[in-house]
Short mmCIF file of C-alpha atoms in Angstrom, two decimals:
data_model
loop_
_atom_site.label_atom_id
_atom_site.label_comp_id
_atom_site.label_asym_id
_atom_site.label_seq_id
_atom_site.Cartn_x
_atom_site.Cartn_y
_atom_site.Cartn_z
CA MET A 1 -5.27 5.62 6.65
CA ASP A 2 -2.16 3.55 7.35
CA ALA A 3 -0.49 4.98 4.27
CA ILE A 4 -1.24 8.51 5.44
CA ALA A 5 0.02 7.71 8.94
CA GLU A 6 3.25 6.41 7.45
CA SER A 7 3.60 9.76 5.63
CA LEU A 8 3.72 8.19 2.19
CA ASN A 9 3.34 10.68 -0.60
CA SER A 10 0.99 9.99 -3.49
CA LEU A 11 3.71 8.84 -5.87
CA ARG A 12 5.18 6.33 -3.45
CA THR A 13 1.73 5.00 -2.62
CA ASP A 14 1.07 4.69 -6.34
CA ALA A 15 4.23 2.66 -6.80
CA THR A 16 3.64 0.35 -3.86
CA ARG A 17 -0.05 -0.33 -4.53
CA ARG A 18 -0.16 0.02 -8.34
CA ILE A 19 -3.00 2.49 -8.41
CA THR A 20 -3.10 5.91 -10.03
CA GLU A 21 -2.07 9.06 -8.24
CA ALA A 22 -5.53 10.51 -8.90
CA ALA A 23 -7.11 7.51 -7.13
CA VAL A 24 -4.82 8.01 -4.13
CA GLU A 25 -5.71 11.69 -3.93
CA GLY A 26 -9.40 10.83 -4.24
CA HIS A 27 -9.20 8.34 -1.39
CA ASP A 28 -7.28 10.87 0.72
CA SER A 29 -10.04 13.41 0.12
CA ILE A 30 -12.68 10.92 1.23
CA VAL A 31 -10.74 10.08 4.40
CA PHE A 32 -10.15 13.76 5.19
CA GLY A 33 -13.85 14.48 4.68
CA GLN A 34 -14.97 11.65 6.91
CA LEU A 35 -12.59 12.72 9.65
CA ARG A 36 -13.44 16.41 9.07
CA THR A 37 -9.78 17.28 8.56
CA ARG A 38 -7.84 19.23 5.93
CA THR A 39 -4.27 17.98 6.33
CA SER A 40 -2.48 14.69 6.78
CA ALA A 41 -1.33 15.79 10.23
CA GLU A 42 -4.90 16.50 11.34
CA ALA A 43 -6.10 13.18 9.90
CA ILE A 44 -3.38 11.25 11.73
CA ALA A 45 -4.11 13.04 15.02
CA SER A 46 -7.82 12.38 14.61
CA TRP A 47 -7.21 8.71 13.77
CA LEU A 48 -4.98 8.31 16.83
CA GLY A 49 -7.41 10.19 19.07
CA THR A 50 -4.97 12.95 19.90
CA ARG A 51 -6.56 15.74 17.87
CA PRO A 52 -7.51 18.73 20.01
CA THR A 53 -11.16 19.67 19.97
CA ARG A 54 -12.18 23.01 18.53
#
């Protein structure tokens, strides 16, 4: 989640953590699913507790 909050793209995350881009995207999908979000912005807002309720 910290990587998403820092707005790192998949390629930069790949370079800094030495994991594949597919793994990064897979982890992002898991995080988005758990937070019930679709975008990085929604995930960050949810994580910070500032996401508006629907």
